């Protein structure tokens, strides 16, 4: 349990459907998660125990989420409130390009230890193999650097 773990997602969703999600009880849960992450003290090394990036990318009509836990395991990810929120968000998606959610047991080496992979499309979040997702890993690494790692360094 000394390894940072993460829930990482990119979920295509229209702005109208995202606004519907924002009025749901799950969005209130997400707000509580973010507030908790912001209020937690950092460790001596200056790294937070928990960090949440949940961002709507308007030009791409997608949500990018990276929820970083300083330590944890596959069970912790499956039982987290944040995973529950991502599953509810999936119900607001329409037909179109699929998105994904990854349960990573190594938040620093994104694709080294994927505990679970889920395809998100048409209102469903379905477990699948990581290989079956077939997304552009290099582009996703760029997104993670831009929307998560750069933001985390600034704070």
Coordinates of N, CA and C in Angstrom, one line a residue:
X1 N 0.8 -1.2 0.0 CA 0.0 0.0 0.0 C 0.8 1.3 0.0
X2 N 2.1 1.2 -0.4 CA 2.9 2.4 -0.4 C 3.0 3.1 -1.8
X3 N 2.3 2.5 -2.7 CA 2.3 3.0 -4.1 C 1.1 3.9 -4.3
X4 N 1.3 5.1 -5.0 CA 0.2 5.9 -5.3 C -0.7 5.2 -6.3
X5 N -2.0 5.3 -6.1 CA -3.0 4.7 -7.0 C -3.9 5.8 -7.6
X6 N -4.6 5.4 -8.6 CA -5.5 6.5 -9.2 C -6.7 5.9 -10.0
X7 N -7.7 6.7 -10.0 CA -8.8 6.5 -11.0 C -8.6 7.6 -12.0
X8 N -8.5 7.1 -13.3 CA -8.2 8.0 -14.4 C -9.3 7.8 -15.5
X9 N -9.9 8.9 -15.9 CA -11.0 8.8 -16.9 C -11.0 9.9 -17.9
X10 N -11.5 9.5 -19.1 CA -11.8 10.5 -20.1 C -13.1 10.0 -20.7
X11 N -14.2 10.8 -20.4 CA -15.5 10.4 -20.8 C -16.2 11.4 -21.7
X12 N -16.4 11.1 -23.0 CA -17.1 12.0 -23.8 C -18.6 12.2 -23.3
X13 N -18.9 13.5 -23.2 CA -20.3 13.8 -22.8 C -20.6 15.2 -23.3
X14 N -21.8 15.4 -23.8 CA -22.2 16.7 -24.3 C -22.3 17.7 -23.1
X15 N -22.2 19.0 -23.4 CA -22.2 20.0 -22.4 C -23.6 19.9 -21.7
X16 N -24.7 19.7 -22.5 CA -26.0 19.7 -21.9 C -26.2 18.5 -20.9
X17 N -25.6 17.3 -21.3 CA -25.7 16.2 -20.4 C -24.8 16.4 -19.2
X18 N -23.7 17.0 -19.4 CA -22.8 17.3 -18.2 C -23.5 18.2 -17.2
X19 N -24.2 19.2 -17.7 CA -25.0 20.1 -16.9 C -26.0 19.4 -16.1
X20 N -26.7 18.4 -16.7 CA -27.6 17.5 -16.0 C -27.0 16.8 -14.9
X21 N -25.8 16.2 -15.2 CA -25.0 15.5 -14.1 C -24.7 16.5 -13.0
X22 N -24.4 17.7 -13.3 CA -24.0 18.7 -12.2 C -25.1 18.9 -11.2
X23 N -26.4 18.7 -11.6 CA -27.5 18.9 -10.7 C -27.9 17.6 -10.0
X24 N -27.1 16.5 -10.2 CA -27.4 15.2 -9.6 C -26.8 15.1 -8.2
X25 N -27.3 14.2 -7.3 CA -26.7 14.0 -6.0 C -25.2 13.5 -6.1
X26 N -24.9 12.9 -7.2 CA -23.5 12.4 -7.4 C -22.5 13.6 -7.5
X27 N -23.0 14.7 -8.1 CA -22.2 15.9 -8.2 C -21.9 16.5 -6.9
X28 N -22.9 16.4 -6.0 CA -22.7 16.9 -4.6 C -21.7 16.1 -3.9
X29 N -21.7 14.8 -4.1 CA -20.7 13.9 -3.6 C -19.3 14.2 -4.1
X30 N -19.2 14.5 -5.4 CA -18.0 14.9 -6.0 C -17.5 16.2 -5.3
X31 N -18.3 17.1 -5.1 CA -17.9 18.4 -4.5 C -17.4 18.2 -3.1
X32 N -18.0 17.2 -2.4 CA -17.5 16.9 -1.1 C -16.1 16.2 -1.1
X33 N -15.9 15.4 -2.1 CA -14.6 14.8 -2.3 C -13.5 15.8 -2.6
X34 N -13.8 16.8 -3.5 CA -12.9 17.8 -3.8 C -12.6 18.7 -2.6
X35 N -13.6 19.0 -1.8 CA -13.5 19.8 -0.6 C -12.6 19.1 0.4
X36 N -12.8 17.8 0.5 CA -12.0 17.0 1.4 C -10.5 17.0 1.0
X37 N -10.3 16.8 -0.3 CA -8.9 16.8 -0.8 C -8.2 18.1 -0.6
X38 N -9.0 19.2 -0.7 CA -8.4 20.6 -0.6 C -8.1 20.9 0.9
X39 N -8.9 20.3 1.8 CA -8.7 20.6 3.2 C -7.7 19.7 3.9
X40 N -7.4 18.5 3.3 CA -6.4 17.6 4.0 C -5.0 18.2 4.0
X41 N -4.4 18.1 5.2 CA -3.0 18.5 5.2 C -2.1 17.7 4.4
X42 N -1.0 18.3 3.9 CA 0.0 17.5 3.1 C 1.0 16.8 4.0
X43 N 1.6 15.8 3.5 CA 2.6 15.1 4.2 C 3.9 16.0 4.3
X44 N 4.9 15.6 5.1 CA 6.1 16.3 5.2 C 6.8 16.5 3.9
X45 N 6.7 15.6 3.0 CA 7.4 15.7 1.7 C 6.6 16.7 0.8
X46 N 5.5 17.2 1.3 CA 4.7 18.2 0.5 C 3.7 17.7 -0.5
X47 N 3.6 16.3 -0.5 CA 2.6 15.7 -1.4 C 1.3 15.5 -0.7
X48 N 0.2 15.8 -1.4 CA -1.1 15.5 -0.7 C -1.3 14.0 -0.6
X49 N -2.2 13.7 0.4 CA -2.6 12.3 0.5 C -3.6 11.9 -0.6
X50 N -4.2 12.9 -1.2 CA -5.4 12.7 -2.0 C -5.5 14.0 -2.9
X51 N -5.7 13.8 -4.2 CA -5.8 15.0 -5.1 C -6.8 14.7 -6.2
X52 N -7.7 15.6 -6.4 CA -8.8 15.4 -7.4 C -8.7 16.4 -8.5
X53 N -8.6 15.9 -9.7 CA -8.8 16.8 -10.9 C -10.0 16.2 -11.6
X54 N -11.0 17.1 -11.8 CA -12.3 16.7 -12.5 C -12.6 17.9 -13.3
X55 N -12.4 17.7 -14.6 CA -12.5 18.9 -15.5 C -13.3 18.6 -16.8
X56 N -14.2 19.5 -17.1 CA -15.0 19.4 -18.3 C -14.2 20.1 -19.4
X57 N -13.8 19.4 -20.5 CA -13.1 20.0 -21.6 C -14.1 20.3 -22.7
X58 N -14.4 21.6 -22.7 CA -15.5 22.1 -23.5 C -15.3 21.8 -25.0
X59 N -14.1 22.2 -25.6 CA -13.9 21.9 -27.0 C -14.0 20.5 -27.4
X60 N -13.6 19.6 -26.5 CA -13.6 18.1 -26.8 C -14.9 17.5 -26.3
X61 N -15.7 18.2 -25.6 CA -17.0 17.7 -25.0 C -16.7 16.4 -24.3
X62 N -15.8 16.5 -23.3 CA -15.4 15.3 -22.5 C -15.0 15.7 -21.1
X63 N -15.2 14.8 -20.2 CA -14.7 15.0 -18.8 C -13.4 14.3 -18.7
X64 N -12.4 15.0 -18.2 CA -11.1 14.4 -17.8 C -11.1 14.3 -16.3
X65 N -10.8 13.2 -15.7 CA -10.8 13.0 -14.3 C -9.5 12.2 -13.9
X66 N -8.8 12.7 -12.9 CA -7.6 12.0 -12.4 C -7.7 12.1 -10.9
X67 N -8.0 11.1 -10.2 CA -8.2 11.1 -8.8 C -7.0 10.3 -8.2
X68 N -6.1 11.0 -7.6 CA -4.8 10.5 -7.1 C -4.9 10.2 -5.6
X69 N -4.6 9.0 -5.2 CA -4.5 8.6 -3.8 C -3.1 8.2 -3.5
X70 N -2.5 8.8 -2.5 CA -1.1 8.6 -2.1 C -0.7 7.2 -1.9
X71 N -1.7 6.4 -1.5 CA -1.5 4.9 -1.3 C -2.9 4.3 -1.4
X72 N -2.9 3.0 -1.6 CA -4.2 2.3 -1.7 C -4.0 1.0 -2.5
X73 N -5.1 0.3 -2.8 CA -5.1 -0.9 -3.5 C -6.3 -1.0 -4.4
X74 N -6.5 -2.1 -5.1 CA -7.6 -2.3 -6.0 C -9.0 -2.2 -5.3
X75 N -9.0 -2.8 -4.1 CA -10.3 -2.7 -3.3 C -10.6 -1.3 -2.9
X76 N -9.6 -0.5 -2.5 CA -9.8 0.9 -2.1 C -10.4 1.6 -3.3
X77 N -9.9 1.4 -4.5 CA -10.4 2.1 -5.7 C -11.8 1.7 -6.0
X78 N -12.1 0.4 -5.9 CA -13.5 -0.1 -6.2 C -14.5 0.4 -5.2
X79 N -14.1 0.7 -3.9 CA -15.0 1.1 -2.9 C -15.0 2.6 -2.7
X80 N -14.3 3.3 -3.5 CA -14.2 4.8 -3.3 C -15.5 5.5 -3.8
X81 N -15.8 6.6 -3.1 CA -16.9 7.5 -3.5 C -16.7 8.0 -4.9
X82 N -15.4 8.3 -5.3 CA -15.1 8.8 -6.6 C -15.4 7.8 -7.7
X83 N -15.2 6.6 -7.5 CA -15.6 5.6 -8.5 C -17.1 5.5 -8.6
X84 N -17.8 5.6 -7.5 CA -19.3 5.7 -7.6 C -19.7 6.9 -8.4
X85 N -19.1 8.0 -8.2 CA -19.4 9.2 -9.0 C -19.2 9.0 -10.5
X86 N -18.0 8.4 -10.9 CA -17.7 8.2 -12.3 C -18.7 7.2 -12.9
X87 N -19.2 6.2 -12.1 CA -20.2 5.3 -12.7 C -21.6 6.1 -12.9
X88 N -21.9 7.0 -12.0 CA -23.1 7.8 -12.2 C -22.9 8.7 -13.5
X89 N -21.8 9.3 -13.6 CA -21.5 10.2 -14.7 C -21.7 9.4 -16.0
X90 N -21.3 8.1 -16.1 CA -21.4 7.3 -17.2 C -22.9 7.2 -17.7
X91 N -23.8 7.2 -16.7 CA -25.2 7.1 -17.1 C -25.8 8.3 -17.8
X92 N -25.0 9.4 -17.8 CA -25.4 10.6 -18.5 C -24.9 10.7 -20.0
X93 N -24.0 9.7 -20.3 CA -23.5 9.7 -21.7 C -24.5 9.2 -22.7
X94 N -24.3 9.6 -23.9 CA -25.1 9.2 -25.0 C -24.3 8.3 -26.0
X95 N -25.0 7.9 -27.1 CA -24.2 7.2 -28.1 C -23.2 8.1 -28.7
X96 N -22.1 7.6 -29.1 CA -21.0 8.3 -29.7 C -19.7 7.6 -29.3
X97 N -18.6 8.3 -29.4 CA -17.3 7.7 -29.2 C -17.3 7.2 -27.7
X98 N -16.7 6.1 -27.5 CA -16.6 5.6 -26.1 C -15.5 6.3 -25.3
X99 N -15.7 6.3 -24.0 CA -14.7 6.8 -23.1 C -14.2 5.7 -22.3
X100 N -13.5 6.0 -21.2 CA -12.9 4.9 -20.4 C -12.7 5.4 -19.0
X101 N -12.6 4.5 -18.1 CA -12.1 4.7 -16.7 C -11.1 3.6 -16.4
X102 N -10.0 4.0 -15.9 CA -8.9 3.1 -15.5 C -8.7 3.1 -14.0
X103 N -8.5 1.9 -13.4 CA -8.2 1.8 -12.0 C -6.7 1.4 -12.1
X104 N -5.8 2.4 -11.7 CA -4.4 2.2 -11.8 C -3.8 2.0 -10.5
X105 N -3.0 0.9 -10.3 CA -2.3 0.6 -9.1 C -0.9 1.3 -9.1
X106 N -0.6 2.1 -10.1 CA 0.7 2.8 -10.2 C 0.4 4.2 -10.8
X107 N 0.0 5.2 -10.0 CA -0.4 6.5 -10.6 C 0.7 7.2 -11.2
X108 N 2.0 6.8 -11.0 CA 3.1 7.5 -11.6 C 3.5 6.9 -12.9
X109 N 3.2 5.7 -13.1 CA 3.5 5.0 -14.4 C 2.2 4.5 -14.9
X110 N 1.5 5.3 -15.7 CA 0.1 5.2 -16.0 C -0.4 3.8 -16.4
X111 N 0.4 3.2 -17.3 CA -0.2 1.9 -17.9 C 0.6 0.7 -17.4
X112 N 1.3 0.8 -16.3 CA 2.1 -0.3 -15.8 C 1.3 -1.3 -15.0
X113 N 0.3 -0.8 -14.3 CA -0.4 -1.8 -13.4 C -1.9 -1.4 -13.4
X114 N -2.6 -1.7 -14.4 CA -4.0 -1.4 -14.5 C -4.8 -2.6 -13.8
X115 N -5.5 -2.3 -12.7 CA -6.3 -3.3 -12.0 C -7.6 -3.6 -12.7
X116 N -8.2 -2.5 -13.3 CA -9.5 -2.7 -14.0 C -9.6 -1.6 -15.0
X117 N -10.3 -1.9 -16.1 CA -10.5 -1.0 -17.2 C -12.0 -1.1 -17.6
X118 N -12.6 0.1 -17.8 CA -14.0 0.2 -18.1 C -14.2 1.0 -19.3
X119 N -15.1 0.6 -20.2 CA -15.5 1.3 -21.4 C -16.8 2.1 -21.0
X120 N -16.9 3.3 -21.4 CA -18.0 4.2 -21.1 C -18.7 4.6 -22.4
X121 N -19.9 4.2 -22.6 CA -20.6 4.6 -23.8 C -22.1 4.3 -23.6
X122 N -22.9 5.2 -24.3 CA -24.4 4.9 -24.3 C -25.0 4.8 -22.9
X123 N -24.5 5.5 -21.9 CA -25.1 5.4 -20.6 C -24.7 4.2 -19.8
X124 N -23.7 3.5 -20.3 CA -23.2 2.3 -19.5 C -21.7 2.4 -19.2
X125 N -21.3 1.8 -18.2 CA -19.9 1.7 -17.8 C -19.6 0.1 -17.7
X126 N -18.9 -0.4 -18.6 CA -18.8 -1.8 -18.8 C -17.3 -2.3 -18.6
X127 N -17.0 -3.2 -17.7 CA -15.7 -3.7 -17.5 C -15.2 -4.4 -18.8
X128 N -14.0 -4.1 -19.1 CA -13.4 -4.7 -20.3 C -11.9 -4.9 -20.1
X129 N -11.1 -5.4 -21.0 CA -9.7 -5.5 -20.9 C -9.1 -4.1 -21.3
X130 N -7.9 -3.8 -20.7 CA -7.2 -2.6 -21.0 C -6.9 -2.6 -22.5
X131 N -6.5 -3.7 -23.1 CA -6.1 -3.8 -24.5 C -7.3 -3.5 -25.4
X132 N -8.5 -3.9 -25.0 CA -9.7 -3.7 -25.8 C -10.2 -2.3 -25.9
X133 N -9.7 -1.4 -25.0 CA -10.1 0.0 -25.0 C -9.6 0.7 -26.3
X134 N -8.4 0.3 -26.7 CA -7.8 0.8 -28.0 C -7.8 2.3 -28.1
X135 N -7.4 3.0 -27.1 CA -7.3 4.5 -27.2 C -5.9 4.9 -27.4
X136 N -5.7 6.2 -27.8 CA -4.4 6.7 -28.1 C -3.6 7.0 -26.7
X137 N -2.7 6.1 -26.4 CA -2.0 6.2 -25.1 C -1.1 7.4 -25.1
X138 N -0.5 7.7 -26.1 CA 0.4 8.9 -26.1 C -0.4 10.2 -25.9
X139 N -1.5 10.3 -26.6 CA -2.4 11.5 -26.4 C -2.9 11.5 -24.9
X140 N -3.2 10.4 -24.4 CA -3.7 10.4 -23.0 C -2.6 10.8 -22.0
X141 N -1.3 10.3 -22.3 CA -0.2 10.8 -21.4 C -0.1 12.3 -21.5
X142 N -0.2 12.9 -22.7 CA -0.2 14.3 -22.8 C -1.3 15.0 -22.0
X143 N -2.5 14.4 -22.1 CA -3.6 15.0 -21.3 C -3.3 14.9 -19.8
X144 N -2.7 13.8 -19.3 CA -2.4 13.6 -17.9 C -1.3 14.7 -17.5
X145 N -0.3 14.9 -18.4 CA 0.7 15.9 -18.0 C 0.1 17.3 -18.0
X146 N -0.8 17.6 -18.9 CA -1.4 18.9 -19.0 C -2.4 19.2 -17.9
X147 N -3.3 18.2 -17.7 CA -4.5 18.5 -16.8 C -4.2 18.0 -15.4
X148 N -3.3 17.1 -15.2 CA -3.1 16.6 -13.8 C -1.7 17.0 -13.3
X149 N -0.6 16.5 -13.9 CA 0.7 16.7 -13.3 C 1.1 18.1 -13.3
X150 N 0.8 18.9 -14.3 CA 1.2 20.3 -14.3 C 0.4 21.1 -13.2
X151 N -0.9 20.8 -13.1 CA -1.7 21.4 -12.1 C -1.2 21.0 -10.7
X152 N -0.9 19.8 -10.5 CA -0.4 19.3 -9.2 C 0.9 20.0 -8.8
X153 N 1.8 20.2 -9.7 CA 3.0 20.9 -9.5 C 2.8 22.4 -9.1
X154 N 1.8 23.0 -9.7 CA 1.5 24.4 -9.4 C 1.0 24.6 -8.0
X155 N 0.3 23.6 -7.5 CA -0.3 23.7 -6.1 C 0.7 23.1 -5.2

